mmCIF file with all atom_site columns, C-alpha atoms in Angstrom:
data_model
loop_
_atom_site.group_PDB
_atom_site.id
_atom_site.type_symbol
_atom_site.label_atom_id
_atom_site.label_alt_id
_atom_site.label_comp_id
_atom_site.label_asym_id
_atom_site.label_entity_id
_atom_site.label_seq_id
_atom_site.pdbx_PDB_ins_code
_atom_site.Cartn_x
_atom_site.Cartn_y
_atom_site.Cartn_z
_atom_site.occupancy
_atom_site.B_iso_or_equiv
_atom_site.pdbx_formal_charge
_atom_site.auth_seq_id
_atom_site.auth_comp_id
_atom_site.auth_asym_id
_atom_site.auth_atom_id
_atom_site.pdbx_PDB_model_num
ATOM 1   C CA . SER A 1 1   ? -0.052  0.031   0.156   1.00 47.00 ? 1   SER A CA 1
ATOM 2   C CA . ASP A 1 2   ? 1.148   3.617   -0.442  1.00 56.00 ? 2   ASP A CA 1
ATOM 3   C CA . GLY A 1 3   ? -0.672  4.977   2.387   1.00 64.00 ? 3   GLY A CA 1
ATOM 4   C CA . THR A 1 4   ? 0.612   6.316   5.773   1.00 73.00 ? 4   THR A CA 1
ATOM 5   C CA . TYR A 1 5   ? -0.647  4.661   8.949   1.00 78.00 ? 5   TYR A CA 1
ATOM 6   C CA . VAL A 1 6   ? -0.992  5.596   12.598  1.00 81.00 ? 6   VAL A CA 1
ATOM 7   C CA . ILE A 1 7   ? -0.929  2.500   14.876  1.00 86.00 ? 7   ILE A CA 1
ATOM 8   C CA . ASN A 1 8   ? -1.871  2.624   18.630  1.00 85.00 ? 8   ASN A CA 1
ATOM 9   C CA . PRO A 1 9   ? -1.055  0.022   21.168  1.00 88.00 ? 9   PRO A CA 1
ATOM 10  C CA . SER A 1 10  ? -3.975  -1.821  22.494  1.00 81.00 ? 10  SER A CA 1
ATOM 11  C CA . SER A 1 11  ? -3.303  -0.808  26.027  1.00 82.00 ? 11  SER A CA 1
ATOM 12  C CA . PRO A 1 12  ? -4.268  2.792   26.857  1.00 78.00 ? 12  PRO A CA 1
ATOM 13  C CA . ASP A 1 13  ? -1.567  2.758   29.500  1.00 79.00 ? 13  ASP A CA 1
ATOM 14  C CA . CYS A 1 14  ? 1.080   2.475   26.828  1.00 83.00 ? 14  CYS A CA 1
ATOM 15  C CA . LYS A 1 15  ? 1.738   6.156   25.869  1.00 82.00 ? 15  LYS A CA 1
ATOM 16  C CA . PHE A 1 16  ? 3.155   5.989   22.384  1.00 86.00 ? 16  PHE A CA 1
ATOM 17  C CA . TYR A 1 17  ? 1.766   5.634   18.720  1.00 84.00 ? 17  TYR A CA 1
ATOM 18  C CA . ILE A 1 18  ? 3.535   4.437   15.511  1.00 85.00 ? 18  ILE A CA 1
ATOM 19  C CA . ILE A 1 19  ? 3.641   6.373   12.150  1.00 80.00 ? 19  ILE A CA 1
ATOM 20  C CA . ALA A 1 20  ? 4.362   4.044   9.269   1.00 79.00 ? 20  ALA A CA 1
ATOM 21  C CA . SER A 1 21  ? 4.723   4.840   5.663   1.00 76.00 ? 21  SER A CA 1
ATOM 22  C CA . PRO A 1 22  ? 6.461   3.252   2.584   1.00 74.00 ? 22  PRO A CA 1
ATOM 23  C CA . ARG A 1 23  ? 9.926   4.614   1.838   1.00 68.00 ? 23  ARG A CA 1
ATOM 24  C CA . PRO A 1 24  ? 9.724   6.718   -1.239  1.00 64.00 ? 24  PRO A CA 1
ATOM 25  C CA . GLU A 1 25  ? 13.068  5.768   -2.640  1.00 60.00 ? 25  GLU A CA 1
ATOM 26  C CA . THR A 1 26  ? 12.324  2.035   -2.760  1.00 57.00 ? 26  THR A CA 1
ATOM 27  C CA . ASP A 1 27  ? 9.446   -0.328  -3.660  1.00 58.00 ? 27  ASP A CA 1
ATOM 28  C CA . GLN A 1 28  ? 10.067  -2.318  -0.439  1.00 63.00 ? 28  GLN A CA 1
ATOM 29  C CA . GLY A 1 29  ? 10.461  -1.278  3.242   1.00 68.00 ? 29  GLY A CA 1
ATOM 30  C CA . LEU A 1 30  ? 8.809   1.043   5.672   1.00 72.00 ? 30  LEU A CA 1
ATOM 31  C CA . SER A 1 31  ? 9.815   4.259   7.508   1.00 76.00 ? 31  SER A CA 1
ATOM 32  C CA . ILE A 1 32  ? 8.612   3.910   10.977  1.00 81.00 ? 32  ILE A CA 1
ATOM 33  C CA . SER A 1 33  ? 8.406   6.696   13.670  1.00 80.00 ? 33  SER A CA 1
ATOM 34  C CA . MET A 1 34  ? 7.576   5.988   17.266  1.00 83.00 ? 34  MET A CA 1
ATOM 35  C CA . VAL A 1 35  ? 6.174   9.164   18.874  1.00 80.00 ? 35  VAL A CA 1
ATOM 36  C CA . CYS A 1 36  ? 6.366   8.835   22.707  1.00 82.00 ? 36  CYS A CA 1
ATOM 37  C CA . TYR A 1 37  ? 4.726   10.754  25.581  1.00 79.00 ? 37  TYR A CA 1
ATOM 38  C CA . ASP A 1 38  ? 6.749   11.368  28.810  1.00 77.00 ? 38  ASP A CA 1
ATOM 39  C CA . GLN A 1 39  ? 4.641   8.896   30.590  1.00 81.00 ? 39  GLN A CA 1
ATOM 40  C CA . ILE A 1 40  ? 6.038   6.071   28.613  1.00 83.00 ? 40  ILE A CA 1
ATOM 41  C CA . LEU A 1 41  ? 9.413   6.421   30.474  1.00 82.00 ? 41  LEU A CA 1
ATOM 42  C CA . GLU A 1 42  ? 7.675   5.191   33.666  1.00 84.00 ? 42  GLU A CA 1
ATOM 43  C CA . LYS A 1 43  ? 7.301   1.821   31.939  1.00 85.00 ? 43  LYS A CA 1
ATOM 44  C CA . TYR A 1 44  ? 10.192  1.938   29.467  1.00 85.00 ? 44  TYR A CA 1
ATOM 45  C CA . PRO A 1 45  ? 12.947  4.012   31.044  1.00 83.00 ? 45  PRO A CA 1
ATOM 46  C CA . TRP A 1 46  ? 15.380  2.781   28.482  1.00 80.00 ? 46  TRP A CA 1
ATOM 47  C CA . LEU A 1 47  ? 13.562  5.113   25.873  1.00 80.00 ? 47  LEU A CA 1
ATOM 48  C CA . ALA A 1 48  ? 15.183  8.203   27.470  1.00 74.00 ? 48  ALA A CA 1
ATOM 49  C CA . PRO A 1 49  ? 18.609  9.206   26.066  1.00 59.00 ? 49  PRO A CA 1
ATOM 50  C CA . PRO A 1 50  ? 21.192  11.109  28.280  1.00 56.00 ? 50  PRO A CA 1
ATOM 51  C CA . ALA A 1 51  ? 19.461  14.186  29.822  1.00 58.00 ? 51  ALA A CA 1
ATOM 52  C CA . ASP A 1 52  ? 22.625  16.123  30.597  1.00 55.00 ? 52  ASP A CA 1
ATOM 53  C CA . MET A 1 53  ? 23.932  16.716  27.185  1.00 50.00 ? 53  MET A CA 1
ATOM 54  C CA . LYS A 1 54  ? 26.010  19.913  26.699  1.00 51.00 ? 54  LYS A CA 1
ATOM 55  C CA . ILE A 1 55  ? 26.070  21.832  23.255  1.00 47.00 ? 55  ILE A CA 1
ATOM 56  C CA . GLY A 1 56  ? 29.578  20.666  22.681  1.00 51.00 ? 56  GLY A CA 1
ATOM 57  C CA . ASP A 1 57  ? 28.401  17.144  22.829  1.00 52.00 ? 57  ASP A CA 1
ATOM 58  C CA . TYR A 1 58  ? 25.768  17.215  20.160  1.00 46.00 ? 58  TYR A CA 1
ATOM 59  C CA . GLY A 1 59  ? 26.025  14.409  17.670  1.00 49.00 ? 59  GLY A CA 1
ATOM 60  C CA . LYS A 1 60  ? 26.800  12.148  20.485  1.00 51.00 ? 60  LYS A CA 1
ATOM 61  C CA . GLY A 1 61  ? 23.230  11.546  21.693  1.00 48.00 ? 61  GLY A CA 1
ATOM 62  C CA . GLY A 1 62  ? 20.662  13.246  23.757  1.00 45.00 ? 62  GLY A CA 1
ATOM 63  C CA . TRP A 1 63  ? 17.340  15.187  23.456  1.00 40.00 ? 63  TRP A CA 1
ATOM 64  C CA . GLU A 1 64  ? 18.941  18.062  21.562  1.00 39.00 ? 64  GLU A CA 1
ATOM 65  C CA . ASP A 1 65  ? 20.323  16.236  18.685  1.00 45.00 ? 65  ASP A CA 1
ATOM 66  C CA . GLU A 1 66  ? 18.345  15.922  15.504  1.00 43.00 ? 66  GLU A CA 1
ATOM 67  C CA . TYR A 1 67  ? 19.459  12.270  15.175  1.00 41.00 ? 67  TYR A CA 1
ATOM 68  C CA . SER A 1 68  ? 20.743  11.117  18.499  1.00 46.00 ? 68  SER A CA 1
ATOM 69  C CA . ALA A 1 69  ? 23.062  8.117   19.258  1.00 46.00 ? 69  ALA A CA 1
ATOM 70  C CA . LEU A 1 70  ? 21.969  5.194   21.453  1.00 47.00 ? 70  LEU A CA 1
ATOM 71  C CA . PRO A 1 71  ? 20.620  6.221   24.834  1.00 49.00 ? 71  PRO A CA 1
ATOM 72  C CA . GLY A 1 72  ? 22.987  5.957   27.864  1.00 49.00 ? 72  GLY A CA 1
ATOM 73  C CA . THR A 1 73  ? 20.712  3.577   29.605  1.00 52.00 ? 73  THR A CA 1
ATOM 74  C CA . VAL A 1 74  ? 21.037  0.802   27.110  1.00 49.00 ? 74  VAL A CA 1
ATOM 75  C CA . THR A 1 75  ? 23.931  -1.580  27.628  1.00 48.00 ? 75  THR A CA 1
ATOM 76  C CA . ALA A 1 76  ? 25.814  -3.626  25.016  1.00 42.00 ? 76  ALA A CA 1
ATOM 77  C CA . GLU A 1 77  ? 24.121  -6.763  26.345  1.00 43.00 ? 77  GLU A CA 1
ATOM 78  C CA . GLU A 1 78  ? 20.695  -5.299  25.913  1.00 53.00 ? 78  GLU A CA 1
ATOM 79  C CA . SER A 1 79  ? 20.687  -3.048  22.846  1.00 73.00 ? 79  SER A CA 1
ATOM 80  C CA . LEU A 1 80  ? 18.166  -0.473  21.817  1.00 76.00 ? 80  LEU A CA 1
ATOM 81  C CA . SER A 1 81  ? 16.986  -2.771  18.924  1.00 81.00 ? 81  SER A CA 1
ATOM 82  C CA . ASP A 1 82  ? 16.588  -5.713  21.374  1.00 84.00 ? 82  ASP A CA 1
ATOM 83  C CA . ASN A 1 83  ? 14.490  -3.532  23.545  1.00 85.00 ? 83  ASN A CA 1
ATOM 84  C CA . LEU A 1 84  ? 12.376  -2.303  20.751  1.00 87.00 ? 84  LEU A CA 1
ATOM 85  C CA . MET A 1 85  ? 11.717  -5.699  19.388  1.00 88.00 ? 85  MET A CA 1
ATOM 86  C CA . LYS A 1 86  ? 10.436  -6.817  22.755  1.00 89.00 ? 86  LYS A CA 1
ATOM 87  C CA . LEU A 1 87  ? 8.365   -3.710  23.235  1.00 89.00 ? 87  LEU A CA 1
ATOM 88  C CA . PHE A 1 88  ? 6.793   -4.153  19.828  1.00 90.00 ? 88  PHE A CA 1
ATOM 89  C CA . GLU A 1 89  ? 6.211   -7.889  20.433  1.00 89.00 ? 89  GLU A CA 1
ATOM 90  C CA . ASP A 1 90  ? 4.417   -7.209  23.680  1.00 90.00 ? 90  ASP A CA 1
ATOM 91  C CA . GLU A 1 91  ? 2.396   -4.096  22.698  1.00 90.00 ? 91  GLU A CA 1
ATOM 92  C CA . LEU A 1 92  ? 1.800   -4.378  19.109  1.00 89.00 ? 92  LEU A CA 1
ATOM 93  C CA . PRO A 1 93  ? 2.032   -8.101  18.364  1.00 89.00 ? 93  PRO A CA 1
ATOM 94  C CA . ALA A 1 94  ? 0.252   -8.002  15.033  1.00 88.00 ? 94  ALA A CA 1
ATOM 95  C CA . PHE A 1 95  ? 2.330   -5.192  13.678  1.00 86.00 ? 95  PHE A CA 1
ATOM 96  C CA . TYR A 1 96  ? 5.436   -6.800  15.058  1.00 87.00 ? 96  TYR A CA 1
ATOM 97  C CA . ASN A 1 97  ? 4.757   -10.058 13.063  1.00 87.00 ? 97  ASN A CA 1
ATOM 98  C CA . ALA A 1 98  ? 4.069   -8.057  10.026  1.00 83.00 ? 98  ALA A CA 1
ATOM 99  C CA . ILE A 1 99  ? 7.379   -6.205  9.936   1.00 79.00 ? 99  ILE A CA 1
ATOM 100 C CA . LYS A 1 100 ? 9.490   -8.871  11.803  1.00 74.00 ? 100 LYS A CA 1
ATOM 101 C CA . ASP A 1 101 ? 12.814  -7.746  10.426  1.00 72.00 ? 101 ASP A CA 1
ATOM 102 C CA . ASP A 1 102 ? 16.116  -7.372  12.534  1.00 71.00 ? 102 ASP A CA 1
ATOM 103 C CA . ASP A 1 103 ? 17.439  -4.813  9.960   1.00 73.00 ? 103 ASP A CA 1
ATOM 104 C CA . ILE A 1 104 ? 14.533  -2.366  10.833  1.00 75.00 ? 104 ILE A CA 1
ATOM 105 C CA . PHE A 1 105 ? 15.219  -2.456  14.566  1.00 79.00 ? 105 PHE A CA 1
ATOM 106 C CA . GLN A 1 106 ? 18.968  -2.194  14.094  1.00 76.00 ? 106 GLN A CA 1
ATOM 107 C CA . THR A 1 107 ? 18.736  1.089   12.476  1.00 72.00 ? 107 THR A CA 1
ATOM 108 C CA . ALA A 1 108 ? 16.508  2.577   15.308  1.00 75.00 ? 108 ALA A CA 1
ATOM 109 C CA . ARG A 1 109 ? 17.744  5.875   16.901  1.00 69.00 ? 109 ARG A CA 1
ATOM 110 C CA . ILE A 1 110 ? 16.118  8.051   19.588  1.00 69.00 ? 110 ILE A CA 1
ATOM 111 C CA . ASN A 1 111 ? 15.457  11.552  18.418  1.00 63.00 ? 111 ASN A CA 1
ATOM 112 C CA . ARG A 1 112 ? 15.433  14.779  20.572  1.00 55.00 ? 112 ARG A CA 1
ATOM 113 C CA . ARG A 1 113 ? 12.511  15.738  22.705  1.00 57.00 ? 113 ARG A CA 1
ATOM 114 C CA . VAL A 1 114 ? 9.861   17.888  20.931  1.00 53.00 ? 114 VAL A CA 1
ATOM 115 C CA . THR A 1 115 ? 9.536   21.238  22.982  1.00 50.00 ? 115 THR A CA 1
ATOM 116 C CA . TRP A 1 116 ? 7.081   24.041  22.470  1.00 48.00 ? 116 TRP A CA 1
ATOM 117 C CA . LEU A 1 117 ? 7.421   27.677  23.322  1.00 48.00 ? 117 LEU A CA 1
ATOM 118 C CA . LYS A 1 118 ? 4.561   29.524  25.033  1.00 53.00 ? 118 LYS A CA 1
ATOM 119 C CA . MET A 1 119 ? 2.711   31.272  22.211  1.00 56.00 ? 119 MET A CA 1
ATOM 120 C CA . ASN A 1 120 ? 1.825   34.789  22.446  1.00 60.00 ? 120 ASN A CA 1
ATOM 121 C CA . ALA A 1 121 ? -0.390  36.351  19.731  1.00 56.00 ? 121 ALA A CA 1
ATOM 122 C CA . GLU A 1 122 ? -0.413  39.769  21.127  1.00 68.00 ? 122 GLU A CA 1
ATOM 123 C CA . GLY A 1 123 ? 1.594   42.051  18.997  1.00 73.00 ? 123 GLY A CA 1
ATOM 124 C CA . THR A 1 124 ? 2.228   39.214  16.572  1.00 82.00 ? 124 THR A CA 1
ATOM 125 C CA . SER A 1 125 ? 1.828   39.849  12.886  1.00 89.00 ? 125 SER A CA 1
ATOM 126 C CA . TYR A 1 126 ? 2.016   37.200  9.840   1.00 91.00 ? 126 TYR A CA 1
ATOM 127 C CA . SER A 1 127 ? 3.169   40.192  7.608   1.00 92.00 ? 127 SER A CA 1
ATOM 128 C CA . THR A 1 128 ? 5.930   42.590  7.297   1.00 91.00 ? 128 THR A CA 1
ATOM 129 C CA . GLN A 1 129 ? 5.342   46.093  8.414   1.00 89.00 ? 129 GLN A CA 1
ATOM 130 C CA . ASP A 1 130 ? 5.518   47.408  4.785   1.00 91.00 ? 130 ASP A CA 1
ATOM 131 C CA . GLY A 1 131 ? 2.983   44.803  3.661   1.00 93.00 ? 131 GLY A CA 1
ATOM 132 C CA . MET A 1 132 ? 5.182   43.315  1.139   1.00 93.00 ? 132 MET A CA 1
ATOM 133 C CA . VAL A 1 133 ? 5.224   39.847  2.496   1.00 93.00 ? 133 VAL A CA 1
ATOM 134 C CA . ALA A 1 134 ? 2.542   37.709  4.349   1.00 93.00 ? 134 ALA A CA 1
ATOM 135 C CA . LEU A 1 135 ? 2.903   34.309  5.702   1.00 92.00 ? 135 LEU A CA 1
ATOM 136 C CA . ILE A 1 136 ? 0.487   31.302  5.886   1.00 92.00 ? 136 ILE A CA 1
ATOM 137 C CA . GLY A 1 137 ? 0.742   27.679  6.831   1.00 89.00 ? 137 GLY A CA 1
ATOM 138 C CA . ASP A 1 138 ? 3.628   26.291  8.827   1.00 86.00 ? 138 ASP A CA 1
ATOM 139 C CA . ALA A 1 139 ? 5.690   29.427  8.156   1.00 87.00 ? 139 ALA A CA 1
ATOM 140 C CA . ALA A 1 140 ? 3.144   31.487  10.087  1.00 88.00 ? 140 ALA A CA 1
ATOM 141 C CA . HIS A 1 141 ? 1.555   29.082  12.614  1.00 87.00 ? 141 HIS A CA 1
ATOM 142 C CA . ALA A 1 142 ? 3.362   25.613  12.898  1.00 82.00 ? 142 ALA A CA 1
ATOM 143 C CA . MET A 1 143 ? 1.691   23.064  15.065  1.00 82.00 ? 143 MET A CA 1
ATOM 144 C CA . THR A 1 144 ? 1.689   19.543  16.085  1.00 76.00 ? 144 THR A CA 1
ATOM 145 C CA . ALA A 1 145 ? -0.137  16.886  14.234  1.00 78.00 ? 145 ALA A CA 1
ATOM 146 C CA . ALA A 1 146 ? -2.070  15.857  17.471  1.00 76.00 ? 146 ALA A CA 1
ATOM 147 C CA . MET A 1 147 ? -5.322  17.303  16.173  1.00 82.00 ? 147 MET A CA 1
ATOM 148 C CA . GLY A 1 148 ? -4.958  17.212  12.424  1.00 83.00 ? 148 GLY A CA 1
ATOM 149 C CA . GLU A 1 149 ? -5.580  20.884  12.186  1.00 87.00 ? 149 GLU A CA 1
ATOM 150 C CA . GLY A 1 150 ? -2.314  22.002  10.472  1.00 88.00 ? 150 GLY A CA 1
ATOM 151 C CA . CYS A 1 151 ? -3.603  21.804  6.847   1.00 90.00 ? 151 CYS A CA 1
ATOM 152 C CA . ASN A 1 152 ? -7.108  23.096  7.887   1.00 91.00 ? 152 ASN A CA 1
ATOM 153 C CA . THR A 1 153 ? -5.584  26.112  9.574   1.00 92.00 ? 153 THR A CA 1
ATOM 154 C CA . ALA A 1 154 ? -3.342  26.770  6.525   1.00 93.00 ? 154 ALA A CA 1
ATOM 155 C CA . MET A 1 155 ? -6.353  26.727  4.184   1.00 95.00 ? 155 MET A CA 1
ATOM 156 C CA . GLY A 1 156 ? -8.290  28.885  6.428   1.00 95.00 ? 156 GLY A CA 1
ATOM 157 C CA . SER A 1 157 ? -5.410  31.526  6.471   1.00 95.00 ? 157 SER A CA 1
ATOM 158 C CA . ALA A 1 158 ? -5.350  31.358  2.764   1.00 95.00 ? 158 ALA A CA 1
ATOM 159 C CA . VAL A 1 159 ? -9.083  32.142  2.594   1.00 96.00 ? 159 VAL A CA 1
ATOM 160 C CA . LYS A 1 160 ? -8.780  34.948  5.293   1.00 96.00 ? 160 LYS A CA 1
ATOM 161 C CA . LEU A 1 161 ? -6.077  36.533  3.159   1.00 96.00 ? 161 LEU A CA 1
ATOM 162 C CA . ALA A 1 162 ? -7.995  36.239  -0.102  1.00 96.00 ? 162 ALA A CA 1
ATOM 163 C CA . ASP A 1 163 ? -11.137 37.659  1.591   1.00 96.00 ? 163 ASP A CA 1
ATOM 164 C CA . ARG A 1 164 ? -9.049  40.761  2.807   1.00 96.00 ? 164 ARG A CA 1
ATOM 165 C CA . VAL A 1 165 ? -7.790  41.379  -0.739  1.00 96.00 ? 165 VAL A CA 1
ATOM 166 C CA . LYS A 1 166 ? -11.290 41.085  -2.087  1.00 96.00 ? 166 LYS A CA 1
ATOM 167 C CA . ALA A 1 167 ? -12.787 43.398  0.624   1.00 96.00 ? 167 ALA A CA 1
ATOM 168 C CA . ILE A 1 168 ? -10.241 46.081  0.018   1.00 96.00 ? 168 ILE A CA 1
ATOM 169 C CA . MET A 1 169 ? -10.583 45.900  -3.827  1.00 96.00 ? 169 MET A CA 1
ATOM 170 C CA . GLU A 1 170 ? -14.366 46.355  -3.392  1.00 96.00 ? 170 GLU A CA 1
ATOM 171 C CA . GLN A 1 171 ? -13.883 49.179  -0.944  1.00 95.00 ? 171 GLN A CA 1
ATOM 172 C CA . ASN A 1 172 ? -11.597 50.893  -3.377  1.00 95.00 ? 172 ASN A CA 1
ATOM 173 C CA . GLY A 1 173 ? -13.686 50.058  -6.376  1.00 95.00 ? 173 GLY A CA 1
ATOM 174 C CA . GLU A 1 174 ? -11.010 48.175  -8.186  1.00 95.00 ? 174 GLU A CA 1
ATOM 175 C CA . GLU A 1 175 ? -11.470 45.577  -10.665 1.00 94.00 ? 175 GLU A CA 1
ATOM 176 C CA . GLU A 1 176 ? -7.774  44.639  -10.664 1.00 94.00 ? 176 GLU A CA 1
ATOM 177 C CA . CYS A 1 177 ? -5.716  44.445  -7.549  1.00 94.00 ? 177 CYS A CA 1
ATOM 178 C CA . SER A 1 178 ? -3.248  47.119  -6.928  1.00 95.00 ? 178 SER A CA 1
ATOM 179 C CA . LEU A 1 179 ? -0.042  46.804  -5.016  1.00 94.00 ? 179 LEU A CA 1
ATOM 180 C CA . ASN A 1 180 ? -1.249  49.183  -2.369  1.00 95.00 ? 180 ASN A CA 1
ATOM 181 C CA . THR A 1 181 ? -4.378  47.091  -1.965  1.00 96.00 ? 181 THR A CA 1
ATOM 182 C CA . MET A 1 182 ? -2.323  43.915  -1.761  1.00 95.00 ? 182 MET A CA 1
ATOM 183 C CA . SER A 1 183 ? -0.112  45.501  0.864   1.00 95.00 ? 183 SER A CA 1
ATOM 184 C CA . ASP A 1 184 ? -2.986  46.736  2.953   1.00 96.00 ? 184 ASP A CA 1
ATOM 185 C CA . ALA A 1 185 ? -4.656  43.224  2.779   1.00 96.00 ? 185 ALA A CA 1
ATOM 186 C CA . PHE A 1 186 ? -1.347  41.642  3.971   1.00 96.00 ? 186 PHE A CA 1
ATOM 187 C CA . ILE A 1 187 ? -1.054  43.872  6.926   1.00 95.00 ? 187 ILE A CA 1
ATOM 188 C CA . GLN A 1 188 ? -4.768  43.547  8.005   1.00 95.00 ? 188 GLN A CA 1
ATOM 189 C CA . TYR A 1 189 ? -4.632  39.708  7.593   1.00 96.00 ? 189 TYR A CA 1
ATOM 190 C CA . GLY A 1 190 ? -1.154  39.662  9.341   1.00 93.00 ? 190 GLY A CA 1
ATOM 191 C CA . CYS A 1 191 ? -2.481  41.474  12.394  1.00 93.00 ? 191 CYS A CA 1
ATOM 192 C CA . SER A 1 192 ? -5.838  39.821  12.756  1.00 93.00 ? 192 SER A CA 1
ATOM 193 C CA . ARG A 1 193 ? -5.115  36.066  12.085  1.00 93.00 ? 193 ARG A CA 1
ATOM 194 C CA . PRO A 1 194 ? -2.744  35.239  14.935  1.00 90.00 ? 194 PRO A CA 1
ATOM 195 C CA . THR A 1 195 ? -5.375  35.673  17.673  1.00 89.00 ? 195 THR A CA 1
ATOM 196 C CA . GLU A 1 196 ? -7.715  33.211  15.575  1.00 91.00 ? 196 GLU A CA 1
ATOM 197 C CA . VAL A 1 197 ? -4.971  30.671  15.278  1.00 90.00 ? 197 VAL A CA 1
ATOM 198 C CA . LYS A 1 198 ? -3.384  30.788  18.746  1.00 86.00 ? 198 LYS A CA 1
ATOM 199 C CA . PRO A 1 199 ? -6.097  28.676  20.507  1.00 87.00 ? 199 PRO A CA 1
ATOM 200 C CA . VAL A 1 200 ? -5.684  26.004  17.772  1.00 87.00 ? 200 VAL A CA 1
ATOM 201 C CA . GLN A 1 201 ? -2.003  25.905  18.223  1.00 83.00 ? 201 GLN A CA 1
ATOM 202 C CA . GLU A 1 202 ? -2.322  25.648  21.986  1.00 80.00 ? 202 GLU A CA 1
ATOM 203 C CA . GLY A 1 203 ? -4.891  22.842  21.859  1.00 82.00 ? 203 GLY A CA 1
ATOM 204 C CA . SER A 1 204 ? -2.620  20.953  19.475  1.00 79.00 ? 204 SER A CA 1
ATOM 205 C CA . ALA A 1 205 ? 0.341   21.489  21.648  1.00 74.00 ? 205 ALA A CA 1
ATOM 206 C CA . ALA A 1 206 ? -1.673  20.380  24.729  1.00 72.00 ? 206 ALA A CA 1
ATOM 207 C CA . ARG A 1 207 ? -2.996  17.304  23.008  1.00 71.00 ? 207 ARG A CA 1
ATOM 208 C CA . ASN A 1 208 ? 0.505   16.364  21.975  1.00 62.00 ? 208 ASN A CA 1
ATOM 209 C CA . MET A 1 209 ? 1.570   16.308  25.586  1.00 55.00 ? 209 MET A CA 1
ATOM 210 C CA . GLY A 1 210 ? -1.037  13.644  26.495  1.00 51.00 ? 210 GLY A CA 1
ATOM 211 C CA . PRO A 1 211 ? -3.073  13.453  29.666  1.00 48.00 ? 211 PRO A CA 1
ATOM 212 C CA . LYS A 1 212 ? -1.781  14.906  32.748  1.00 44.00 ? 212 LYS A CA 1
#
């Protein structure tokens, strides 16, 4: 299949999910991402890479690495791949049997922790002050995939921007959009849209953190 699948463990106490999709460069094989909540460390503490990494140590493992090395809690006798195979076998037996391949688990690495800054829409604009550039989509309001609202919000922003252009054209009696009209629309959209999007971003980030 050419689809992307989200797979959840049967136990609600196991706080992770799997995103599996075919590798685009080959007709065979899967790209598998395991997205974990902090609570999973209570049951599987070996999933936590070293927490005390310094900037000079980037590339050697830790939450801040884009692609970290093996976590420090995993010993040579009990490797990350072995631990993952057992976790998949216990928590996702059907999926484990479908992908049972040592090579997949041998390439596993633990990436950095996802963090989110506190968002503040006050004083924020999605346009430049001169109205020459406006942002939509992830460039303006990136969010987690937890609520599936990223694409919806991007399309909503595009519609809001187009509506501002149309409204100012009608106000100015224009049949063709002038540069000044476009700039005014960019500025109005840029100032008004952040307060509309902020609750969606906050809800998405909160949902991604899992239940308290």
